[in-house]
Structure formats: structure tokens, C-alpha cells
PDB file of C-alpha atoms and ligand atoms in Angstrom:
ATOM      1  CA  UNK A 119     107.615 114.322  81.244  1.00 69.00           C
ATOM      2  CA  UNK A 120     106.267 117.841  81.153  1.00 72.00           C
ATOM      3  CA  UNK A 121     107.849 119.992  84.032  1.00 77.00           C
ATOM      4  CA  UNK A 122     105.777 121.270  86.667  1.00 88.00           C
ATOM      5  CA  UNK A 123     103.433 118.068  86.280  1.00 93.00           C
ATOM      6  CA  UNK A 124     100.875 117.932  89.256  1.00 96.00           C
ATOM      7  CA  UNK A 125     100.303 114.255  90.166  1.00 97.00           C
ATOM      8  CA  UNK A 126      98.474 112.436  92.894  1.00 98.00           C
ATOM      9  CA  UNK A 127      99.305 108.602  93.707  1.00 97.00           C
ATOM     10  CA  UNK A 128      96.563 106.259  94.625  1.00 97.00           C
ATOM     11  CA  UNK A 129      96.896 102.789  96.046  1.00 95.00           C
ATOM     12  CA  UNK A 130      95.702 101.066  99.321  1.00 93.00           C
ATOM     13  CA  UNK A 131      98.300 100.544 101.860  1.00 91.00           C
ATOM     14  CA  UNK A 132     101.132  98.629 101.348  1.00 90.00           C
ATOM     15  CA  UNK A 133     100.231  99.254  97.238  1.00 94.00           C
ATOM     16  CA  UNK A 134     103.718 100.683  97.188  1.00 92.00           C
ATOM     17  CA  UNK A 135     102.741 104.166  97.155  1.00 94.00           C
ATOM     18  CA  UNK A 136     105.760 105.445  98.954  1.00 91.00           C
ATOM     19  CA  UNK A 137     108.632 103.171  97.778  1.00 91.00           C
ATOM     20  CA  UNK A 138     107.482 104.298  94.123  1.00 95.00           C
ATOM     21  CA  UNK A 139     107.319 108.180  94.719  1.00 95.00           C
ATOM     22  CA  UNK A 140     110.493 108.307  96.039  1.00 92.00           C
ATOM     23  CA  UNK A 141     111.678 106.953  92.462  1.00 93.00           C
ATOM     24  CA  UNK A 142     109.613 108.781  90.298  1.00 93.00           C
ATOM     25  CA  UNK A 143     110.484 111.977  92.668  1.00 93.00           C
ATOM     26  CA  UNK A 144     114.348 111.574  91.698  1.00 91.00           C
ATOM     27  CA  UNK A 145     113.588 110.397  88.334  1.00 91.00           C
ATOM     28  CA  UNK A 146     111.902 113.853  87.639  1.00 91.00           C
ATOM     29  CA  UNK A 147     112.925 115.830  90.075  1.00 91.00           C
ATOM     30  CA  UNK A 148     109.511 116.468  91.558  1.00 94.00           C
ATOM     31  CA  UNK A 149     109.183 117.005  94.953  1.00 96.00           C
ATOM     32  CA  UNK A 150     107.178 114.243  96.715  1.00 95.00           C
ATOM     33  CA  UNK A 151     105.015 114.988  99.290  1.00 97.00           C
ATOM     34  CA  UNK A 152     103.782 112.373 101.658  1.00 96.00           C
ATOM     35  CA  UNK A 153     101.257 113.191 104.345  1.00 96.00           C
ATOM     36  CA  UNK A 154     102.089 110.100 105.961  1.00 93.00           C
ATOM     37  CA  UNK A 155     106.155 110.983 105.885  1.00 91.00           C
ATOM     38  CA  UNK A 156     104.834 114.687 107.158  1.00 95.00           C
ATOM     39  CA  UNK A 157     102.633 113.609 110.199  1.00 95.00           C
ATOM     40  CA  UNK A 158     105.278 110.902 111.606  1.00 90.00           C
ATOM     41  CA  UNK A 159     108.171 113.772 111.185  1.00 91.00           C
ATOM     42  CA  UNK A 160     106.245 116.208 113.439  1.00 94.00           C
ATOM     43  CA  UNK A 161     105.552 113.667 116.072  1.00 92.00           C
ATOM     44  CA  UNK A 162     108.721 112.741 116.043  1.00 89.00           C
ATOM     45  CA  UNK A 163     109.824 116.765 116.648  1.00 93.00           C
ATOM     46  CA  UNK A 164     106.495 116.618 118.856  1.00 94.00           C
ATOM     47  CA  UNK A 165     105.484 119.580 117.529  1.00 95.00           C
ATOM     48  CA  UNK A 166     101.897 120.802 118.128  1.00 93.00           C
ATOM     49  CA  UNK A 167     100.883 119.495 115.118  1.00 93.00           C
ATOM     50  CA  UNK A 168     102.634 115.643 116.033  1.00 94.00           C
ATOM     51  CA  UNK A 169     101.602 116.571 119.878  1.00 93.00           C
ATOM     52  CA  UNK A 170      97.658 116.279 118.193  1.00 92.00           C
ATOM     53  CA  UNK A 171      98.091 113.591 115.505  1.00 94.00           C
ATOM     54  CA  UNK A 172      99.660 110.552 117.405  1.00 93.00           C
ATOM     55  CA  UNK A 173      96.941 109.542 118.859  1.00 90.00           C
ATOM     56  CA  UNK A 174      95.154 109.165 115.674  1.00 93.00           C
ATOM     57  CA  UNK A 175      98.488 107.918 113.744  1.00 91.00           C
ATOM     58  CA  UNK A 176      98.948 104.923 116.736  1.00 85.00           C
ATOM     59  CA  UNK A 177      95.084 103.807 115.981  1.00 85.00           C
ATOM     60  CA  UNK A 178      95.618 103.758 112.519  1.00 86.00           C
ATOM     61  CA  UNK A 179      92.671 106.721 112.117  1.00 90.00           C
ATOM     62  CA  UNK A 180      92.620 109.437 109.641  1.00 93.00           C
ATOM     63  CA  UNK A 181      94.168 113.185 110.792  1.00 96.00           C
ATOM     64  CA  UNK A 182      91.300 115.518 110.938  1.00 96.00           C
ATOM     65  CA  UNK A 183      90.569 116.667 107.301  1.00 97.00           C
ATOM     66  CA  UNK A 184      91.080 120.673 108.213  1.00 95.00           C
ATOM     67  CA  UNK A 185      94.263 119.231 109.854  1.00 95.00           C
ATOM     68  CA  UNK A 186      95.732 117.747 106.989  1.00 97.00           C
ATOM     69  CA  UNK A 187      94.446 120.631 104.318  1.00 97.00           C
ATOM     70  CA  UNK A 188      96.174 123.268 106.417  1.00 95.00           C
ATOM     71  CA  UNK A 189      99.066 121.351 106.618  1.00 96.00           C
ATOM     72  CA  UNK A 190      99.162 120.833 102.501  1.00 97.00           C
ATOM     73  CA  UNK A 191      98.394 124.305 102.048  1.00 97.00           C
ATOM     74  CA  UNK A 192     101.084 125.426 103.470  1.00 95.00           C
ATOM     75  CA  UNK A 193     103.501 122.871 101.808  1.00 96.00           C
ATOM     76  CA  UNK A 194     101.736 123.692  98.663  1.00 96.00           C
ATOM     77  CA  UNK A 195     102.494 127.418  99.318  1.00 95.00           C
ATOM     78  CA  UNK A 196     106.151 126.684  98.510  1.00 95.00           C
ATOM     79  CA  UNK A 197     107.779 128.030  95.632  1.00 94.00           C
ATOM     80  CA  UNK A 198     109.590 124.872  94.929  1.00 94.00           C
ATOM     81  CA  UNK A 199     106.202 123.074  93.718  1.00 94.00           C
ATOM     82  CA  UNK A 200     105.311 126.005  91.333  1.00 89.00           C
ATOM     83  CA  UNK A 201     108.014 125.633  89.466  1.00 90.00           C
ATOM     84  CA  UNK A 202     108.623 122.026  89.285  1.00 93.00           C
ATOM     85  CA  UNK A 203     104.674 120.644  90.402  1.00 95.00           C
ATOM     86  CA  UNK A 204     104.531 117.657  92.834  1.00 97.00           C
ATOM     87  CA  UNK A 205     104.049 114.139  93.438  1.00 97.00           C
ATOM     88  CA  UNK A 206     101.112 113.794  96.464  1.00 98.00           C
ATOM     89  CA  UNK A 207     101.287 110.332  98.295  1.00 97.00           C
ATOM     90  CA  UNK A 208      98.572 109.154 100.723  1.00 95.00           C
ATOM     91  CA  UNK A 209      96.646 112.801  99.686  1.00 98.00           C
ATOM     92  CA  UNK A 210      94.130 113.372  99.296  1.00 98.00           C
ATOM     93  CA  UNK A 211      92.285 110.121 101.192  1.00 97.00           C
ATOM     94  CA  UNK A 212      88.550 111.762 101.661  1.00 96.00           C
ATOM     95  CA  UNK A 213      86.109 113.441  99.088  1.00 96.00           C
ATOM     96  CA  UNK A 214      86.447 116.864 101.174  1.00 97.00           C
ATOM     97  CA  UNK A 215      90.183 116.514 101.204  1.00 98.00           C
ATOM     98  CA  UNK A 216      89.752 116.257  97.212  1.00 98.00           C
ATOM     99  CA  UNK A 217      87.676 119.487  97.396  1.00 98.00           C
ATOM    100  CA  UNK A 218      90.144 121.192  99.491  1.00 98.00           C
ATOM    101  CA  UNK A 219      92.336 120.342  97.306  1.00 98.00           C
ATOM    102  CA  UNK A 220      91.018 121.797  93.705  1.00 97.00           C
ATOM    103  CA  UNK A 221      90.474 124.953  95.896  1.00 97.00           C
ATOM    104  CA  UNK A 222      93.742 125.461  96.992  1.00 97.00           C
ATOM    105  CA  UNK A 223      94.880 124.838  93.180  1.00 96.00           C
ATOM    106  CA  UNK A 224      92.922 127.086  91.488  1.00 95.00           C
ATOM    107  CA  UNK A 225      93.095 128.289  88.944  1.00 93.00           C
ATOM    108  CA  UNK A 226      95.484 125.282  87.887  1.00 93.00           C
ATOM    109  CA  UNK A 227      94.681 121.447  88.038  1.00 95.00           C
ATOM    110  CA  UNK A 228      95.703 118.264  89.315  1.00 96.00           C
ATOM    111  CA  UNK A 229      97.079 116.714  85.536  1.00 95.00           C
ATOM    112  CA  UNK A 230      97.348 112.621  86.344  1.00 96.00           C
ATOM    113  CA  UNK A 231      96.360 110.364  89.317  1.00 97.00           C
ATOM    114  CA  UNK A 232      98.142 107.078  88.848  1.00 97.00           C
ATOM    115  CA  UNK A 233      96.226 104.246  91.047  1.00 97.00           C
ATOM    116  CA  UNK A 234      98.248 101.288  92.525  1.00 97.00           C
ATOM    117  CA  UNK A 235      96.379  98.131  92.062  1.00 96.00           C
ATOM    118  CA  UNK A 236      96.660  95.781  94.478  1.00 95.00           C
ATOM    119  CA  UNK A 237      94.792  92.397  95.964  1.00 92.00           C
ATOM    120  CA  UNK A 238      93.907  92.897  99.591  1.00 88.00           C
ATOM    121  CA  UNK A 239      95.652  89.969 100.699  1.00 86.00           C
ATOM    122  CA  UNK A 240      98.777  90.592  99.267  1.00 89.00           C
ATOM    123  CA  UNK A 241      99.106  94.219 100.667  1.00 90.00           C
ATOM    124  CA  UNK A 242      98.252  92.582 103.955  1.00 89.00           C
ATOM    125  CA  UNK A 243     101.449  90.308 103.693  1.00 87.00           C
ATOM    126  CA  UNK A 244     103.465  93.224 102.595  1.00 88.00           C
ATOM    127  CA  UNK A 245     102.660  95.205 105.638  1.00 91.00           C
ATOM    128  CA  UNK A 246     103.083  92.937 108.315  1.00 89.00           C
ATOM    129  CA  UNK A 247     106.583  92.351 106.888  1.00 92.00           C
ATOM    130  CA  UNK A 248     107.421  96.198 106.428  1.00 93.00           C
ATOM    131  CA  UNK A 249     110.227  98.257 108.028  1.00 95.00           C
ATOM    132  CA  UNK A 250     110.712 101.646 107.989  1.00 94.00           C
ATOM    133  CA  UNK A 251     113.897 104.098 108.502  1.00 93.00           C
ATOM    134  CA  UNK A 252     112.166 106.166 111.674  1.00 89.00           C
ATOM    135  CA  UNK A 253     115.087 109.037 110.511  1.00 88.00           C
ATOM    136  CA  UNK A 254     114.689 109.179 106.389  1.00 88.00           C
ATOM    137  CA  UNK A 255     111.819 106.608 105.604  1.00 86.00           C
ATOM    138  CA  UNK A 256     113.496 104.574 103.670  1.00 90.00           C
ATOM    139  CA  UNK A 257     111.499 101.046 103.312  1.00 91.00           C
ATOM    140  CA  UNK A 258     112.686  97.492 103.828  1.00 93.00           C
ATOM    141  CA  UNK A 259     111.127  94.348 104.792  1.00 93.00           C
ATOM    142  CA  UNK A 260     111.727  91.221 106.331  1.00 94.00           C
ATOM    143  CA  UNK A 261     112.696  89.981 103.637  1.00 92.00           C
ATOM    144  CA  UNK A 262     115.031  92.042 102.623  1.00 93.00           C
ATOM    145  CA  UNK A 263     116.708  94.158 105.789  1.00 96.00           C
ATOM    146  CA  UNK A 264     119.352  96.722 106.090  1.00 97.00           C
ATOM    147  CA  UNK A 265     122.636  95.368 105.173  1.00 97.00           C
ATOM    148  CA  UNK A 266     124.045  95.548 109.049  1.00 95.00           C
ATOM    149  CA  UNK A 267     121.822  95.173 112.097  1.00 93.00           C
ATOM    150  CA  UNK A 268     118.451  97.148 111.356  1.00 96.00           C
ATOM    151  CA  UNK A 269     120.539 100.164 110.514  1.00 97.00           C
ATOM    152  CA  UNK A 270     119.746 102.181 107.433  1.00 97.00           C
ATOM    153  CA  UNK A 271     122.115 101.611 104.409  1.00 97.00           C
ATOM    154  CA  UNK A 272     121.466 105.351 103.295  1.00 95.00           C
ATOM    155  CA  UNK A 273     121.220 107.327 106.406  1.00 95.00           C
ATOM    156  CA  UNK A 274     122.124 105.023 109.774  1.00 96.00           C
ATOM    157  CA  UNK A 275     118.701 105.857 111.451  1.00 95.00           C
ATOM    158  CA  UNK A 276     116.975 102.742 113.379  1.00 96.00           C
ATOM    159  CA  UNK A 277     115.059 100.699 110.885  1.00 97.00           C
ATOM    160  CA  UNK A 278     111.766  99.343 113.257  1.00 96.00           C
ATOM    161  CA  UNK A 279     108.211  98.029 112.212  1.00 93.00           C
ATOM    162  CA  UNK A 280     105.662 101.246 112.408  1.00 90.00           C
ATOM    163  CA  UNK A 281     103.616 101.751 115.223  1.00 85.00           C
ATOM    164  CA  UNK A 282     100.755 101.445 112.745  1.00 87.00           C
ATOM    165  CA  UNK A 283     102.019  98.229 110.966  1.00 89.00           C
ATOM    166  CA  UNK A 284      99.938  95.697 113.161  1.00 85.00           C
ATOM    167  CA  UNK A 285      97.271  93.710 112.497  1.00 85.00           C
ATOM    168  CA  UNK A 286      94.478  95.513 114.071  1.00 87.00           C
ATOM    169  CA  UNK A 287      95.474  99.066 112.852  1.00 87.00           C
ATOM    170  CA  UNK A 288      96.325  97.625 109.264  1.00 89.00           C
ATOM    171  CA  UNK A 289      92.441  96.078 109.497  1.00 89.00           C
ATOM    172  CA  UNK A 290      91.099  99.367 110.311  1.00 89.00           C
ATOM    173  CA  UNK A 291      93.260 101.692 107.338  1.00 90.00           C
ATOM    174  CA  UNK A 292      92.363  99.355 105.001  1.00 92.00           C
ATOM    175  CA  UNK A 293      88.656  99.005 105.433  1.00 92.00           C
ATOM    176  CA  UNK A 294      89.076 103.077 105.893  1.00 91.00           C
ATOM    177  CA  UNK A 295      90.740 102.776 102.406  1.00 93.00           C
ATOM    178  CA  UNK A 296      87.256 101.579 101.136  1.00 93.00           C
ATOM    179  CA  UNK A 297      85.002 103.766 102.822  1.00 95.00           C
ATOM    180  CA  UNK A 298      86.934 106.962 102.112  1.00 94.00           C
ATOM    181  CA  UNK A 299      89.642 106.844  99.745  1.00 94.00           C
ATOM    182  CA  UNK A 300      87.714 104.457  97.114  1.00 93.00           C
ATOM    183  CA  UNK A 301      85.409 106.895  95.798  1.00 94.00           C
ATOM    184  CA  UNK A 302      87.847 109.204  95.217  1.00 96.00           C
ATOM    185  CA  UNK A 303      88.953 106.240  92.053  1.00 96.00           C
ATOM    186  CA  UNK A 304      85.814 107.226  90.532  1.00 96.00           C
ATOM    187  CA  UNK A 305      85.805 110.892  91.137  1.00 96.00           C
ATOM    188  CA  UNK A 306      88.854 110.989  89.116  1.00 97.00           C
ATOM    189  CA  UNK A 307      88.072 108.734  86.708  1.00 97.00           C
ATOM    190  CA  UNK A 308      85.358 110.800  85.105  1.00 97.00           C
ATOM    191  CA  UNK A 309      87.539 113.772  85.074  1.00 96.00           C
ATOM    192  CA  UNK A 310      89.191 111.795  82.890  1.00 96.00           C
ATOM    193  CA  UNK A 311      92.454 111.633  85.075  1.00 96.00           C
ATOM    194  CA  UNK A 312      92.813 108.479  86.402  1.00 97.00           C
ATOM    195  CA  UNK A 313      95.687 106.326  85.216  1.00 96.00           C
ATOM    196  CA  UNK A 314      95.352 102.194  86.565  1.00 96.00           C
ATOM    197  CA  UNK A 315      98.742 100.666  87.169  1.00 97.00           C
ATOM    198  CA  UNK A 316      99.404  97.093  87.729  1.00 97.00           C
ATOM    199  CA  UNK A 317     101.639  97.158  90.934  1.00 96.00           C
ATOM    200  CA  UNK A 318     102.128  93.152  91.967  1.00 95.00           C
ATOM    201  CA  UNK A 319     105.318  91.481  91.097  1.00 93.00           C
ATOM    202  CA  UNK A 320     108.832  93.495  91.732  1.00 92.00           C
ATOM    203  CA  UNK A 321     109.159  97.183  92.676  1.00 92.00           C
ATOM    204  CA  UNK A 322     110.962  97.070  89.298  1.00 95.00           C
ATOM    205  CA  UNK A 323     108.726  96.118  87.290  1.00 97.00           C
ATOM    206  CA  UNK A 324     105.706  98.127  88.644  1.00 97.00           C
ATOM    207  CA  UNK A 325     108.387 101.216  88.021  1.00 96.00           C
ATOM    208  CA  UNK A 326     108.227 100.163  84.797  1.00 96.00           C
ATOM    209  CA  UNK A 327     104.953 100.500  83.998  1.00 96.00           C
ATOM    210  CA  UNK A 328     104.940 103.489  85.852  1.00 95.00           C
ATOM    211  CA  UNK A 329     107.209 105.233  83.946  1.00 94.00           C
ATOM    212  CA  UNK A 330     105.753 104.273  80.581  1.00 94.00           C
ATOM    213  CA  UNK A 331     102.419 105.205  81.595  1.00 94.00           C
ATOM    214  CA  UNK A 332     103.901 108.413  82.803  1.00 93.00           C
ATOM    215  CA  UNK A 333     105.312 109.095  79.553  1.00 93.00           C
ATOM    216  CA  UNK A 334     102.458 108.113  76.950  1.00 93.00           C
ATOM    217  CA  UNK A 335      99.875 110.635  79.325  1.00 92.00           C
ATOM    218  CA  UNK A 336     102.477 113.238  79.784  1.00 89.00           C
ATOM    219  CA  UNK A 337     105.735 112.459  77.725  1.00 82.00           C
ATOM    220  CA  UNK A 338     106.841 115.023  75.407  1.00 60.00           C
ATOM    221  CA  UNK A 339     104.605 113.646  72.486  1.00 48.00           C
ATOM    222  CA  UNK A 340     101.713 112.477  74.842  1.00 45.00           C
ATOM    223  CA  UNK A 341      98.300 113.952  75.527  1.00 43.00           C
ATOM    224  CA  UNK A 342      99.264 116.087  78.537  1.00 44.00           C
ATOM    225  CA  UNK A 343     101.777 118.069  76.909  1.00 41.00           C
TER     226      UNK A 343
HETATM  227  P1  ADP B  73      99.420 104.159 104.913  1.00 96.96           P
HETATM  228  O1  ADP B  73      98.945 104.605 103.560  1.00 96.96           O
HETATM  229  O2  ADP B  73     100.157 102.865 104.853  1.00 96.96           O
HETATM  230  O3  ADP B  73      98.356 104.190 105.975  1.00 96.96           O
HETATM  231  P2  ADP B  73     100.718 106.701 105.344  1.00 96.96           P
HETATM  232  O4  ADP B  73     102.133 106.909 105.740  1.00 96.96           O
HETATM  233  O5  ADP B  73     100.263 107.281 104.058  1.00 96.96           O
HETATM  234  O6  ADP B  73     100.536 105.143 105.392  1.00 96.96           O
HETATM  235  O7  ADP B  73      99.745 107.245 106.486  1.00 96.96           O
HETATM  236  C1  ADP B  73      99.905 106.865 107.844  1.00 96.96           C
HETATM  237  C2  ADP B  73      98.835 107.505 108.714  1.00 96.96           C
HETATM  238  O8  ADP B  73      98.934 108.948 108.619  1.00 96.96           O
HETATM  239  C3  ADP B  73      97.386 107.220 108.339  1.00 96.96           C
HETATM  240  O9  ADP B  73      96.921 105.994 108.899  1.00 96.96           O
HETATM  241  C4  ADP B  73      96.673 108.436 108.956  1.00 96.96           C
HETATM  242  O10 ADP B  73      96.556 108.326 110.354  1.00 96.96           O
HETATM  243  C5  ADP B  73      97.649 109.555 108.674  1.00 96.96           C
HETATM  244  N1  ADP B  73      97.405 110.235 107.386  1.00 96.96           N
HETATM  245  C6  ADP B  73      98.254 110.271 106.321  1.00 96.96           C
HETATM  246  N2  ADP B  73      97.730 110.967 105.303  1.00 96.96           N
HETATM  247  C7  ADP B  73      96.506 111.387 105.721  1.00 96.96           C
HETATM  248  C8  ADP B  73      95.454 112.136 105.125  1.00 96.96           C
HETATM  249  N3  ADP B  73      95.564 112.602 103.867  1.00 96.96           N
HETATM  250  N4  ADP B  73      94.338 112.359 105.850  1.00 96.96           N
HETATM  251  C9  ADP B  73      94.206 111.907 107.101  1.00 96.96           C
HETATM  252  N5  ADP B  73      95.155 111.173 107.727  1.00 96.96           N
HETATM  253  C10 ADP B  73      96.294 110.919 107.061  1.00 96.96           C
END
């Protein structure tokens, strides 16, 4: 892939979003950027930034959009995603957060928006069974844990189910999901940007088709390059 590619991944929750950035992050060495991953760190540090967003993380709610624009600004602001672009997960999730986004951008572009495709009811399954690393992220399921005792193979942090994960605050991000993250599908889709990925069966095979979509839209021979 080009370097310094600019991409934003879209997908419901539990499309996969976060397990697959974290591949395609190493894979190019793009730094991946997760809102979601940003937010829980600075409650977690209860800064004044996690002091303000809990409550809205708990109910399963979106952050403020000024919140979370100031907040990729300033990540955005970093040399390190000049130089080698980014990978955007769970941004941006509202039409103005789109808008804030091109602005901060300017006068460059985003250049691919992969979308996660998912059926409702299997993302539904997939996040009742999820666990999380609270330290590094990392995500495992029910189905398949840690190796020892809910303690992350990579780091040792707890692995626990997120405070977000049940049923009612999964109902409410995922009929958010359709009132303000949908459009944004479409938005992109007449710029001519949006990429459709299959993303049922194994995570390796929807890194699979990631990949090669990657690479025939922005591969060395492909349109993007
Ligand atoms: P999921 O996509 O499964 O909801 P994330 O980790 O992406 O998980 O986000 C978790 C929570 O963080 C969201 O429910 C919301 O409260 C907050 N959040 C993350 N990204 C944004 C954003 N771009 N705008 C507003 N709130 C956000």
C-alpha cells in the first residue's frame, strides 16, 4: 500500500472494527486510532476528559461531537500521522464529525473508507460474548479466553466484559449506529470512497479480503497510487 494512506473503518459494533485495525495497523505500520480505545484510556487515568465522558461511555451514548473533534485534532496534530497517515476506528460516527473532519484535513483527503458488513443479529451474539484487555485492549471472547485465568496473553492486564457490552447499552449503540453513523455509508459512497467488505466468517478470512481490497484500491499498481 501507498505510505501515508488516510483510511477510515466503518462497521456497526461488534463488525470487528477494532480486532481488524490492530492487524492492518502492524501490517502497514499505520498508526490506528480508536476513539473508543482513546475515551476508555482517559477514564481510566480519570482525566478531565474521562472525568466528562463516563457517564456517556456507561449508557452506551455518543461523546459530545466538539468533544471528540478536539480530541482527534489534537491526535491528528501529531507528526507521526503525517508521515505515515492513519487508520480511524469508530471515527467519525455523525455527519458533523465527518465535516469536522475534512476541515481539519485540509488541504489533503481521507483516500479509502472500508465498511464492515455485518447482520444485526450476529454482531449482537458477538458482543454479548466479548472481552476486553481493560490495560492494552486486546479482544477475546467467550469462546475463546486468555490462555490462564482472564489474564491477557500479551500484556497480563484483567481481561473483563465492557461496561458497555450489555444488552440494553448494545440496543441503544446499535440503533445509534443507524440513526447517525449510517448515512455517513452514503456520504462516502458518492465521493467515490467507500470500499464494502464482507466481514462474517473468521477474523482470518475477513483479513483477507481486507487486505486484497486494500491492495487493488491502493496497492502499488492500484487506483490510489
Ligand atoms: P463500539 O463501536 O462497540 O460502540 P467503541 O470502542 O468504538 O465501541 O466506542 C465505545 C463508546 O465510546 C461509544 O459507545 C461512545 O460512547 C464513545 N465513542 C467512541 N467513538 C466516538 C465518537 N466518534 N463520537 C462519539 N462517541 C464516541
Amino acid at each position: 500500500m501507498v505510505p501515508g494512506a488516510r483510511l477510515i473503518v466503518l462497521g456497526k459494533q461488534g463488525a470487528g472494527k477494532g480486532t481488524q485495525c490492530v492487524r492492518l495497523s502492524r501490517r502497514y505500520v499505520l498508526p490506528h486510532i480508536s476513539t473508543g480505545d482513546m475515551l476508555r484510556a482517559a477514564v481510566k487515568a480519570r482525566t478531565p476528559l474521562g472525568l466528562e465522558a463516563r457517564r456517556y461511555l456507561d449508557a452506551g451514548d455518543l461523546i459530545p461531537d466538539s468533544v471528540v473533534l478536539a480530541m482527534i485534532a489534537a491526535r491528528l496534530d501529531q507528526d507521526d500521522t503525517r508521515t505515515r497517515g492513519f487508520l480511524l476506528d469508530g471515527f467519525p460516527r455523525t455527519v458533523a464529525q465527518a465535516d469536522g473532519l475534512d476541515e481539519i484535513l485540509k488541504p489533503f483527503s481521507i483516500d479509502l473508507v472500508l465498511d464492515l458488513v455485518v447482520p444485526t443479529g450476529l454482531v449482537l451474539a458477538r458482543l454479548m460474548s466479548r472481552r476486553v484487555c481493560e490495560d492494552c485492549g486486546a479482544i477475546y471472547s467467550t469462546f475463546a479466553p486468555p490462555k490462564l485465568n482472564w489474564t491477557c496473553d500479551f500484556c497480563g492486564g484483567d481481561v473483563v466484559q465492557r461496561e458497555d457490552d450489555t444488552e440494553e447499552a448494545v440496543t441503544r449503540r446499535l440503533a445509534l449506529y443507524d440513526a447517525q453513523t449510517a448515512p455517513l455509508i452514503a456520504r462516502y459512497a458518492t465521493a467515490g470512497k467507500l470500499v464494502p467488505v464482507d466481514a462474517t466468517g473468521t477474523v482470518e478470512e475477513v483479513a483477507g479480503r481486507l487486505l486484497a481490497l486494500v491492495e487493488a484500491r491502493l496497492g502499488a499498481g492500484g487506483a490510489g497510487a
